[in-house]
């Protein structure tokens, strides 16, 4: 019912910047939350940043001051601006979304396909 399509990512030198975007399409009434997780090889998936339905933001401590999450509600799209990238930021980044899909209160939660971010020193 909802599709999440990631774009952005790639290969960047340490200290560089990348911008990820995630566009949601389908039967969306409103956004409850959209955000980003990441998973490095051999590690568990972890929260990077989240944009909540009331416009609030949540950041993992390891990205505070470096990454910024923003959202375009008209386009159901969330962005992650990543500055000051470090080699330890290397991971597959996944978009996550929770949406109201019907006025009866039905919701949909799911993941995008993931995009690789590689930071080399």
Phi, psi and omega in degrees: 000331177231139174242140176243123182240120180272152167212164185100199183083181179134203184249132183213149177285149177306137184093348182278185184229151173216156177231125177257148173225154180218117181253130178258138177223156181129201184276076184255122174273313178200164181264123172278317177193147171220143181195191184230138171239166174218156179220117177269157180305129177078004181239163178281155175293137183226151178291136174256304182200152182220139174250118186271168184298331181270009177092000178285166178228148177231134180232143169291148182302326186285355178241356182300131181088349181244320182253147177227128176259139177217168187216142172248100185294326181296331181253005182049047185233139176241144182239151172229108176271120183246113178245161179057043184295144181240156177306327180288353173278354179298124183183171166270127182258130183244134172277141179232140180216148175229121190230146167277122185247357178204151180288356175276001178100002179295141180233161175228136178229136180189184186242153167278183188279349181090145177220138184278132171241123180235124180245122181249149182264000000 
